Structures are given as structure tokens and as C-alpha cells.
CSV table of C-alpha atoms in Angstrom, one decimal:
chain,number,residue,atom,x,y,z
B,23,GLU,CA,-24.0,22.9,-59.9
B,24,VAL,CA,-25.0,20.0,-57.8
B,25,GLN,CA,-26.6,21.3,-54.6
B,26,LEU,CA,-28.9,20.3,-51.8
B,27,VAL,CA,-30.7,22.9,-49.6
B,28,GLU,CA,-32.6,21.8,-46.5
B,29,SER,CA,-35.3,23.8,-44.8
B,30,GLY,CA,-38.1,23.3,-42.3
B,31,GLY,CA,-36.2,23.1,-39.0
B,32,GLY,CA,-37.2,24.9,-35.9
B,33,LEU,CA,-38.3,24.7,-32.3
B,34,VAL,CA,-41.1,22.1,-31.5
B,35,GLN,CA,-42.5,20.7,-28.3
B,36,PRO,CA,-42.0,17.1,-27.3
B,37,GLY,CA,-44.7,15.0,-29.0
B,38,GLY,CA,-45.0,17.5,-31.9
B,39,SER,CA,-44.3,17.1,-35.6
B,40,LEU,CA,-42.2,18.8,-38.2
B,41,ARG,CA,-41.5,18.2,-41.9
B,42,LEU,CA,-38.1,18.8,-43.3
B,43,SER,CA,-37.5,19.6,-47.0
B,44,CYS,CA,-34.4,19.1,-49.1
B,45,ALA,CA,-34.5,20.8,-52.5
B,46,ALA,CA,-32.0,19.4,-55.0
B,47,SER,CA,-30.5,21.1,-58.1
B,48,GLY,CA,-28.1,19.8,-60.7
B,49,PHE,CA,-29.4,16.2,-60.5
B,50,THR,CA,-32.7,14.3,-60.2
B,51,VAL,CA,-33.7,13.1,-56.7
B,52,SER,CA,-35.9,10.3,-58.1
B,53,SER,CA,-33.0,8.8,-60.0
B,54,ASN,CA,-30.8,8.6,-56.9
B,55,TYR,CA,-30.8,7.1,-53.5
B,56,MET,CA,-31.2,9.9,-50.9
B,57,SER,CA,-30.5,9.8,-47.2
B,58,TRP,CA,-31.0,11.9,-44.1
B,59,VAL,CA,-28.2,12.0,-41.5
B,60,ARG,CA,-28.4,13.9,-38.2
B,61,GLN,CA,-26.0,15.3,-35.6
B,62,ALA,CA,-27.0,16.0,-32.1
B,63,PRO,CA,-25.2,19.0,-30.5
B,64,GLY,CA,-21.6,18.2,-29.8
B,65,LYS,CA,-22.1,14.6,-30.9
B,66,GLY,CA,-21.2,12.4,-34.0
B,67,LEU,CA,-23.1,11.6,-37.1
B,68,GLU,CA,-26.1,9.3,-37.1
B,69,TRP,CA,-27.7,7.9,-40.2
B,70,VAL,CA,-31.5,8.3,-40.1
B,71,SER,CA,-33.2,7.1,-43.3
B,72,VAL,CA,-32.8,6.3,-47.0
B,73,ILE,CA,-35.1,6.2,-49.9
B,74,TYR,CA,-34.1,4.2,-52.9
B,75,SER,CA,-34.7,5.3,-56.5
B,76,GLY,CA,-37.3,2.5,-56.7
B,77,GLY,CA,-39.1,3.9,-53.7
B,78,SER,CA,-38.0,1.4,-51.0
B,79,THR,CA,-37.4,3.1,-47.6
B,80,TYR,CA,-35.3,2.2,-44.6
B,81,TYR,CA,-35.0,3.7,-41.2
B,82,ALA,CA,-32.7,3.7,-38.2
B,83,ASP,CA,-34.2,1.8,-35.2
B,84,SER,CA,-34.2,5.1,-33.2
B,85,VAL,CA,-36.8,6.7,-35.6
B,86,LYS,CA,-38.6,3.8,-37.1
B,87,GLY,CA,-42.4,4.2,-36.8
B,88,ARG,CA,-42.1,8.0,-36.1
B,89,PHE,CA,-40.3,9.4,-39.1
B,90,THR,CA,-41.2,9.0,-42.8
B,91,ILE,CA,-39.0,9.7,-45.8
B,92,SER,CA,-40.6,10.7,-49.1
B,93,ARG,CA,-39.9,12.7,-52.2
B,94,ASP,CA,-41.9,14.9,-54.7
B,95,ASN,CA,-40.5,14.2,-58.1
B,96,SER,CA,-42.2,17.2,-59.7
B,97,LYS,CA,-40.4,19.5,-57.2
B,98,ASN,CA,-37.2,17.5,-57.1
B,99,THR,CA,-37.4,17.6,-53.4
B,100,LEU,CA,-36.8,15.1,-50.6
B,101,TYR,CA,-38.8,15.2,-47.3
B,102,LEU,CA,-38.6,13.9,-43.8
B,103,GLN,CA,-41.8,13.9,-41.8
B,104,MET,CA,-41.0,13.7,-38.1
B,105,ASN,CA,-43.8,12.8,-35.7
B,106,SER,CA,-43.8,12.1,-31.9
B,107,LEU,CA,-40.7,14.1,-31.5
B,108,ARG,CA,-38.5,13.6,-28.5
B,109,ALA,CA,-35.8,15.7,-26.9
B,110,GLU,CA,-33.2,13.2,-28.2
B,111,ASP,CA,-34.2,14.1,-31.8
B,112,THR,CA,-32.7,17.5,-31.3
B,113,ALA,CA,-30.0,17.8,-34.0
B,114,VAL,CA,-28.8,19.3,-37.2
B,115,TYR,CA,-30.4,17.3,-40.0
B,116,TYR,CA,-28.5,16.9,-43.3
B,117,CYS,CA,-29.8,15.4,-46.5
B,118,ALA,CA,-27.3,13.7,-48.8
B,119,ARG,CA,-27.1,12.0,-52.1
B,120,ASP,CA,-26.4,8.3,-51.5
B,121,ARG,CA,-24.4,6.5,-54.1
B,122,THR,CA,-25.1,3.0,-53.0
B,123,THR,CA,-24.4,0.2,-55.6
B,124,VAL,CA,-23.8,-3.5,-55.4
B,125,THR,CA,-20.1,-2.9,-54.6
B,126,THR,CA,-20.1,0.3,-52.6
B,127,GLY,CA,-22.2,2.9,-50.8
B,128,TYR,CA,-21.3,6.4,-49.8
B,129,MET,CA,-22.8,9.9,-49.6
B,130,ASP,CA,-21.1,12.3,-52.0
B,131,VAL,CA,-23.3,15.5,-51.9
B,132,TRP,CA,-24.5,17.0,-48.7
B,133,GLY,CA,-26.7,20.0,-47.8
B,134,LYS,CA,-25.7,22.5,-45.2
B,135,GLY,CA,-28.2,21.2,-42.7
B,136,THR,CA,-31.3,22.4,-40.8
B,137,THR,CA,-31.6,22.6,-37.1
B,138,VAL,CA,-34.4,20.8,-35.1
B,139,THR,CA,-34.8,21.6,-31.5
B,140,VAL,CA,-37.3,19.6,-29.4
B,141,SER,CA,-38.0,21.4,-26.1
B,142,SER,CA,-40.9,22.6,-24.0
O,6,ASP,CA,-25.8,-4.3,-35.9
O,7,ILE,CA,-22.3,-3.5,-37.0
O,8,GLN,CA,-20.4,-1.3,-34.6
O,9,MET,CA,-17.6,1.1,-35.6
O,10,THR,CA,-14.7,2.3,-33.4
O,11,GLN,CA,-12.0,4.8,-34.2
O,12,SER,CA,-8.7,5.5,-32.6
O,13,PRO,CA,-7.5,7.8,-31.4
O,14,SER,CA,-10.5,9.9,-30.4
O,15,SER,CA,-8.4,13.0,-30.8
O,16,LEU,CA,-4.8,13.9,-31.7
O,17,SER,CA,-2.6,17.0,-31.8
O,18,ALA,CA,-0.3,17.4,-34.8
O,19,SER,CA,1.8,19.9,-36.5
O,20,VAL,CA,1.7,21.1,-40.1
O,21,GLY,CA,3.7,18.8,-42.2
O,22,ASP,CA,3.1,15.8,-39.9
O,23,ARG,CA,2.0,12.4,-41.2
O,24,VAL,CA,-1.2,11.5,-39.5
O,25,THR,CA,-2.9,8.0,-39.3
O,26,ILE,CA,-6.4,7.4,-38.0
O,27,THR,CA,-7.7,3.8,-37.5
O,28,CYS,CA,-11.2,2.5,-37.9
O,29,ARG,CA,-12.4,-0.9,-36.8
O,30,ALA,CA,-15.6,-2.7,-37.6
O,31,SER,CA,-17.2,-5.3,-35.2
O,32,GLN,CA,-17.5,-7.7,-38.2
O,33,SER,CA,-16.1,-8.0,-41.6
O,34,ILE,CA,-17.4,-5.3,-44.0
O,35,SER,CA,-15.2,-6.1,-46.9
O,36,SER,CA,-14.3,-2.7,-48.5
O,37,TYR,CA,-17.6,-1.0,-47.7
O,38,LEU,CA,-15.9,1.8,-45.7
O,39,ASN,CA,-15.9,5.5,-46.3
O,40,TRP,CA,-14.1,8.5,-44.7
O,41,TYR,CA,-15.6,11.9,-44.2
O,42,GLN,CA,-14.1,15.2,-43.0
O,43,GLN,CA,-16.2,17.7,-41.0
O,44,LYS,CA,-15.2,21.2,-39.9
O,45,PRO,CA,-17.1,23.0,-37.2
O,46,GLY,CA,-20.5,24.2,-38.3
O,47,LYS,CA,-20.1,22.6,-41.7
O,48,ALA,CA,-21.6,19.6,-43.4
O,49,PRO,CA,-19.4,16.4,-43.7
O,50,LYS,CA,-17.3,16.1,-46.8
O,51,LEU,CA,-16.6,12.7,-48.5
O,52,LEU,CA,-12.8,12.0,-48.7
O,53,ILE,CA,-12.4,8.3,-49.4
O,54,TYR,CA,-15.0,5.7,-50.5
O,55,ALA,CA,-14.8,1.9,-50.9
O,56,ALA,CA,-11.8,2.0,-48.4
O,57,SER,CA,-9.2,3.4,-50.8
O,58,SER,CA,-10.8,5.3,-53.6
O,59,LEU,CA,-10.1,9.1,-53.5
O,60,GLN,CA,-13.2,11.2,-54.1
O,61,SER,CA,-12.9,13.6,-57.0
O,62,GLY,CA,-11.3,16.9,-56.0
O,63,VAL,CA,-9.8,15.6,-52.7
O,64,PRO,CA,-6.1,16.3,-52.4
O,65,SER,CA,-3.8,13.3,-53.0
O,66,ARG,CA,-2.2,13.6,-49.5
O,67,PHE,CA,-5.3,11.8,-48.3
O,68,SER,CA,-5.3,8.0,-48.7
O,69,GLY,CA,-7.2,5.1,-47.3
O,70,SER,CA,-6.4,1.4,-46.9
O,71,GLY,CA,-7.7,-1.8,-45.3
O,72,SER,CA,-10.4,-4.4,-45.8
O,73,GLY,CA,-12.4,-6.7,-43.6
O,74,THR,CA,-12.5,-5.2,-40.1
O,75,ASP,CA,-9.4,-2.8,-40.0
O,76,PHE,CA,-9.0,0.4,-41.9
O,77,THR,CA,-6.8,3.4,-41.9
O,78,LEU,CA,-7.0,7.0,-43.1
O,79,THR,CA,-3.6,8.6,-43.7
O,80,ILE,CA,-2.8,12.3,-44.3
O,81,SER,CA,0.7,12.3,-45.7
O,82,SER,CA,1.6,15.9,-44.9
O,83,LEU,CA,-0.9,17.7,-42.7
O,84,GLN,CA,-2.0,21.1,-43.9
O,85,PRO,CA,-3.7,24.0,-42.0
O,86,GLU,CA,-7.0,23.3,-43.7
O,87,ASP,CA,-6.9,19.6,-42.5
O,88,PHE,CA,-7.7,20.4,-38.9
O,89,ALA,CA,-11.1,18.9,-38.5
O,90,THR,CA,-13.0,15.8,-37.3
O,91,TYR,CA,-12.8,12.7,-39.3
O,92,TYR,CA,-15.5,10.0,-39.4
O,93,CYS,CA,-15.4,6.5,-40.8
O,94,GLN,CA,-18.7,5.0,-42.0
O,95,GLN,CA,-19.7,1.5,-43.0
O,96,SER,CA,-22.1,0.8,-45.9
O,97,TYR,CA,-22.1,-3.0,-45.7
O,98,SER,CA,-25.3,-3.6,-43.8
O,99,THR,CA,-28.4,-5.0,-45.5
O,100,PRO,CA,-31.0,-3.6,-45.0
O,101,PRO,CA,-29.0,-0.4,-44.9
O,102,ARG,CA,-27.7,0.7,-41.5
O,103,PHE,CA,-25.0,3.2,-42.5
O,104,THR,CA,-23.1,3.3,-39.1
O,105,PHE,CA,-20.6,6.0,-38.5
O,106,GLY,CA,-17.6,5.8,-36.2
O,107,PRO,CA,-17.5,8.2,-33.2
O,108,GLY,CA,-15.0,10.5,-34.9
O,109,THR,CA,-11.4,11.6,-34.5
O,110,LYS,CA,-10.6,15.2,-33.9
O,111,VAL,CA,-7.4,16.5,-35.3
O,112,ASP,CA,-6.2,19.8,-33.9
O,113,ILE,CA,-3.1,21.9,-33.9
O,114,LYS,CA,-0.2,21.0,-31.6
């Protein structure tokens, strides 16, 4: 079964750091594009970052320079290192498999999400 | 950056109704448009990709159309399990900026 399971969320003070993990099963993370998407409480969806199968990474302007997406091929796991956290980073963070090609791009498998709360 | 809008922001409908949701992009995005369904406390679920392709396992009462800047999601006969929030998302931008629309909440009349 194709599945994604996020972990690592929690309560962190402003300016702090947190690393989220997303363990995949049923497919290989390194052979796919993988994205992070977040959802602030009561708000809509916001794309955060993507890592391509070749290793290229891209970020939303709101997190560029503070967040880093990476993967561990041996563990088949995706990560999101979040530094210099702000209150506005408070959200549920989802990882998703990204099926971007030349002619299309969509996220077809999603994890259940992990909650990050940034507060003093 | 490409901006996405949706209308209406919410709607009330009855089981069996035909429901149409509109999504508009601030510039042409060809057919790089996807639709997701999200229920409270759950992850989004892909319904339609590339504007009109039905994701595997999604009921045929869901359909998508459009290209360029204007797109629609249609539910031909609303079922109880369809009450949810629906988001459109563009995947046209390079480098990637996969912008979502603000969502349309469909609830019971």
C-alpha cells in the first residue's frame, strides 16, 4: 500500500527549530518529486517546498532561507528542517507525492499531517 | 506570481443537486489545474488533474473542464459524502509555485 506518515511536529518557541519527517512506504521517495504543503488553523492550503528526483529544491517565498527540504534514500524518508520559526508558521504540515511532468503536475498521495505550533 | 480565485466561497446544496465551482487564474495556465477535496481534520484528496482527468478511484459524478484562465469542477449529483471544501491548484509556474485557490465549502442545505 502506498502511504506517507509524517512526524516531528510539536510546540516550539518563536525563533526555534524543528525537523519534520515523512516516511514513505509502497514507493521510492528518491524516484519521485516530493512536496510539503501546510494549512494554518482555519485557513486554506499553502504549498511550501518541493524536492525533485534529481535533487533540485524549490521553496515558497514565505519560507525561503529558513526551511530546507531533504531526503534520506536509505530510510525512504523526506524531511523538512524548519529554522527561525515564526507564529505564522503554525500549521498542519502535509507531505505529498508530487507527480510533476512536462505536461502536468499534481499531488496524488498525501500523509495525514503533523501539527506545528509556534508560540511562547 | 499566479493568483487563483474561486467562486463561490461557500454554497449550500441538497443531496442530488448539480453543483458547479469555478476557479480562475490570474494568467493563462493552459490545463495545469487540479482539484482537491478536503474534509475536516483530513488530508486533501486529489479528484481531478490536468483540468479534466479523473483520478483513479474517484466517482464519475465528479468532472472538470476548462483551460487557459477559467476552470470548473462539477458534481453531477451531490452525495452525502461530498460535503467538504474543494480547492483548485495550479501547477503551471516555473520554478514551481503550486498556488492553491482559497477554497469552496459545500455544506448541507
